[in-house]
């Protein structure tokens, strides 16, 4: 059973920084793309950042230049460094991963989410 567990959320003042981590555990063959999404109250879940197994990244304009996604393949962990945080970044942040199972099936997994609140 594959699980993703996020950590690092919390309360931060505008202009501050947070670093989220998401560790993947369980039995699998390999991890393909990993990413971060967020969902604010009353809004749809939206992409925050994505990274391929080769390290190619993608960001929406709303976070480009402020957020950085990275991954440690040896630790099966993806990170999200968030700088210059704004109140509108407040949301529950979810990590996700496309995982190739030991039987070579491709499954998509979500983490349980971690709350990020940007407020003075």
XYZ file of N, CA and C in Angstrom, residues 7-102:
288
model
N 4.073 17.181 5.497
C 4.401 17.856 6.745
C 4.943 19.238 6.409
N 4.960 20.099 7.431
C 5.573 21.414 7.257
C 4.616 22.578 7.161
N 3.323 22.307 7.175
C 2.367 23.405 7.113
C 2.317 24.166 8.424
N 1.569 25.268 8.415
C 1.433 26.058 9.629
C 0.980 27.467 9.342
N 1.141 28.317 10.348
C 0.766 29.724 10.268
C 2.023 30.562 10.036
N 1.959 31.447 9.056
C 3.104 32.301 8.749
C 2.599 33.689 8.390
N 3.409 34.705 8.679
C 3.019 36.072 8.335
C 3.256 36.340 6.854
N 2.510 37.287 6.294
C 2.757 37.665 4.893
C 4.229 38.036 4.679
N 4.769 37.562 3.568
C 6.180 37.774 3.277
C 7.086 36.693 3.816
N 6.548 35.824 4.637
C 7.339 34.762 5.233
C 7.520 33.567 4.324
N 8.158 32.532 4.870
C 8.471 31.327 4.111
C 8.056 30.075 4.875
N 7.756 29.042 4.118
C 7.498 27.715 4.663
C 8.064 26.688 3.704
N 8.428 25.537 4.251
C 8.877 24.426 3.414
C 8.023 23.203 3.732
N 7.345 22.720 2.699
C 6.535 21.519 2.841
C 7.325 20.308 2.366
N 7.068 19.183 3.019
C 7.672 17.924 2.613
C 6.581 16.888 2.417
N 6.839 15.944 1.531
C 5.893 14.849 1.297
C 6.690 13.592 1.032
N 6.553 12.631 1.927
C 7.298 11.381 1.822
C 6.374 10.263 1.358
N 6.839 9.522 0.391
C 6.083 8.391 -0.154
C 6.647 7.099 0.407
N 5.762 6.236 0.901
C 6.195 4.961 1.459
C 5.361 3.829 0.874
N 5.873 2.596 1.020
C 5.166 1.445 0.513
C 5.980 0.703 -0.529
N 5.353 -0.259 -1.171
C 6.017 -1.063 -2.195
C 5.621 -0.584 -3.582
N 6.595 -0.319 -4.424
C 6.329 0.145 -5.778
C 7.569 -0.063 -6.619
N 7.423 0.088 -7.965
C 8.559 -0.073 -8.853
C 9.298 1.239 -9.028
N 8.548 2.311 -9.311
C 9.179 3.616 -9.490
C 8.138 4.721 -9.319
N 8.640 5.936 -9.137
C 7.791 7.119 -9.036
C 8.007 7.983 -10.260
N 6.952 8.336 -10.937
C 7.048 9.221 -12.090
C 6.900 10.673 -11.609
N 5.946 11.402 -12.145
C 5.762 12.795 -11.751
C 5.269 12.909 -10.310
N 5.713 13.966 -9.643
C 5.202 14.316 -8.322
C 4.803 15.786 -8.352
N 3.914 16.153 -7.443
C 3.470 17.535 -7.484
C 2.791 17.997 -6.214
N 2.450 19.268 -6.225
C 1.708 19.897 -5.144
C 0.503 20.620 -5.709
N -0.619 20.463 -5.031
C -1.846 21.177 -5.344
C -2.305 21.883 -4.078
N -3.240 22.801 -4.236
C -3.827 23.446 -3.066
C -5.309 23.685 -3.298
N -6.026 23.754 -2.189
C -7.460 24.018 -2.269
C -7.850 24.960 -1.149
N -8.316 26.130 -1.533
C -8.812 27.111 -0.568
C -10.301 26.900 -0.369
N -10.856 27.358 0.749
C -12.292 27.177 1.008
C -13.138 27.767 -0.119
N -14.066 26.962 -0.620
C -14.966 27.417 -1.666
C -14.370 27.464 -3.048
N -13.136 26.986 -3.191
C -12.481 27.019 -4.494
C -12.089 25.614 -4.930
N -11.817 25.473 -6.224
C -11.387 24.188 -6.754
C -9.914 23.954 -6.434
N -9.549 22.688 -6.386
C -8.144 22.341 -6.188
C -7.359 22.795 -7.423
N -6.193 23.414 -7.191
C -5.398 23.923 -8.304
C -3.954 23.475 -8.176
N -3.304 23.354 -9.341
C -1.903 22.965 -9.376
C -1.037 24.093 -8.834
N -0.056 23.715 -8.011
C 0.911 24.672 -7.489
C 2.278 24.460 -8.123
N 2.663 23.195 -8.252
C 3.968 22.896 -8.843
C 4.007 21.422 -9.213
N 4.846 21.106 -10.204
C 4.964 19.734 -10.649
C 6.421 19.472 -11.028
N 6.874 18.240 -10.797
C 8.249 17.892 -11.137
C 8.278 16.475 -11.686
N 8.989 16.294 -12.781
C 9.108 14.978 -13.380
C 10.193 14.168 -12.668
N 10.292 12.910 -13.011
C 11.325 12.068 -12.410
C 12.716 12.561 -12.794
N 12.799 13.267 -13.919
C 14.077 13.810 -14.367
C 14.374 15.197 -13.847
N 13.440 15.756 -13.075
C 13.685 17.061 -12.475
C 13.154 18.261 -13.236
N 12.386 18.041 -14.267
C 11.785 19.162 -14.997
C 10.592 19.673 -14.195
N 10.539 20.983 -14.017
C 9.506 21.576 -13.158
C 8.533 22.435 -13.965
N 7.383 22.655 -13.360
C 6.356 23.478 -13.980
C 5.579 24.180 -12.886
N 5.269 25.471 -13.103
C 4.540 26.263 -12.114
C 3.495 27.139 -12.804
N 2.378 27.394 -12.157
C 1.457 28.398 -12.687
C 2.016 29.793 -12.408
N 1.529 30.782 -13.121
C 2.037 32.142 -12.968
C 1.842 32.669 -11.549
N 0.820 32.189 -10.857
C 0.503 32.704 -9.526
C 1.606 32.444 -8.495
N 2.438 31.433 -8.723
C 3.484 31.110 -7.753
C 4.885 31.164 -8.356
N 4.975 31.354 -9.654
C 6.276 31.335 -10.327
C 7.182 32.427 -9.749
N 8.405 32.034 -9.430
C 9.349 32.975 -8.841
C 9.292 33.032 -7.324
N 8.255 32.467 -6.734
C 8.119 32.455 -5.273
C 8.230 31.038 -4.699
N 7.717 30.060 -5.439
C 7.708 28.675 -4.980
C 8.721 27.859 -5.776
N 9.339 26.900 -5.112
C 10.278 26.003 -5.770
C 9.994 24.567 -5.347
N 9.779 23.705 -6.329
C 9.572 22.294 -6.059
C 10.889 21.552 -6.304
N 11.148 20.549 -5.474
C 12.334 19.715 -5.654
C 12.001 18.319 -5.148
N 12.859 17.381 -5.477
C 12.626 16.017 -5.007
C 13.947 15.334 -4.703
N 13.890 14.431 -3.751
C 15.026 13.585 -3.401
C 14.598 12.160 -3.729
N 15.051 11.660 -4.857
C 14.613 10.339 -5.301
C 15.091 9.229 -4.363
N 16.213 9.430 -3.712
C 16.719 8.422 -2.782
C 15.824 8.300 -1.547
N 15.151 9.396 -1.207
C 14.274 9.411 -0.034
C 12.800 9.344 -0.408
N 12.502 9.257 -1.713
C 11.110 9.221 -2.194
C 10.307 10.384 -1.618
N 10.918 11.550 -1.648
C 10.324 12.729 -1.016
C 10.322 13.896 -1.987
N 9.237 14.649 -1.952
C 9.127 15.873 -2.732
C 8.954 17.038 -1.763
N 9.547 18.174 -2.115
C 9.522 19.357 -1.259
C 8.887 20.537 -2.005
N 8.356 21.465 -1.232
C 7.865 22.716 -1.803
C 8.360 23.846 -0.914
N 9.313 24.614 -1.426
C 9.803 25.798 -0.736
C 8.946 26.982 -1.157
N 8.290 27.603 -0.192
C 7.385 28.716 -0.478
C 7.935 29.979 0.163
N 8.252 30.965 -0.655
C 8.775 32.244 -0.191
C 7.811 33.361 -0.541
N 8.002 34.497 0.105
C 7.164 35.677 -0.171
C 5.680 35.323 -0.138
N 5.284 34.639 0.891
C 3.912 34.159 0.981
C 2.919 35.298 1.123
N 1.769 35.091 0.512
C 0.693 36.076 0.507
C -0.547 35.478 1.166
N -1.440 36.309 1.674
C -2.678 35.764 2.253
C -3.447 34.859 1.295
N -3.383 35.166 0.002
C -4.106 34.345 -0.972
C -3.477 32.976 -1.196
N -2.314 32.733 -0.592
C -1.717 31.394 -0.631
C -2.315 30.481 0.422
N -3.153 31.022 1.290
C -3.789 30.228 2.333
C -4.660 29.139 1.718
N -4.407 27.902 2.105
C -5.136 26.753 1.550
C -4.649 25.480 2.221
N -5.333 24.392 1.936
C -4.809 23.070 2.262
C -3.968 22.622 1.074
N -2.741 22.237 1.352
C -1.808 21.822 0.311
C -1.710 20.298 0.291
N -1.853 19.734 -0.901
C -1.813 18.297 -1.100
C -0.647 17.935 -2.025
N 0.049 16.872 -1.700
C 1.019 16.361 -2.662
C 0.387 15.185 -3.409
N 0.924 14.920 -4.592
C 0.451 13.792 -5.373
C 1.611 13.131 -6.089
N 1.384 11.903 -6.520
C 2.442 11.179 -7.213
C 1.838 10.155 -8.159
N 2.467 10.002 -9.306
C 2.142 8.943 -10.259
C 3.138 7.827 -10.033
N 2.635 6.686 -9.592
C 3.500 5.603 -9.138
C 3.307 4.371 -10.001
N 4.421 3.794 -10.425
C 4.389 2.542 -11.172
C 4.530 1.409 -10.157
N 3.509 0.548 -10.081
C 3.521 -0.510 -9.079
C 4.504 -1.614 -9.467
N 4.687 -2.552 -8.563
C 5.591 -3.675 -8.838
C 5.084 -4.525 -10.000
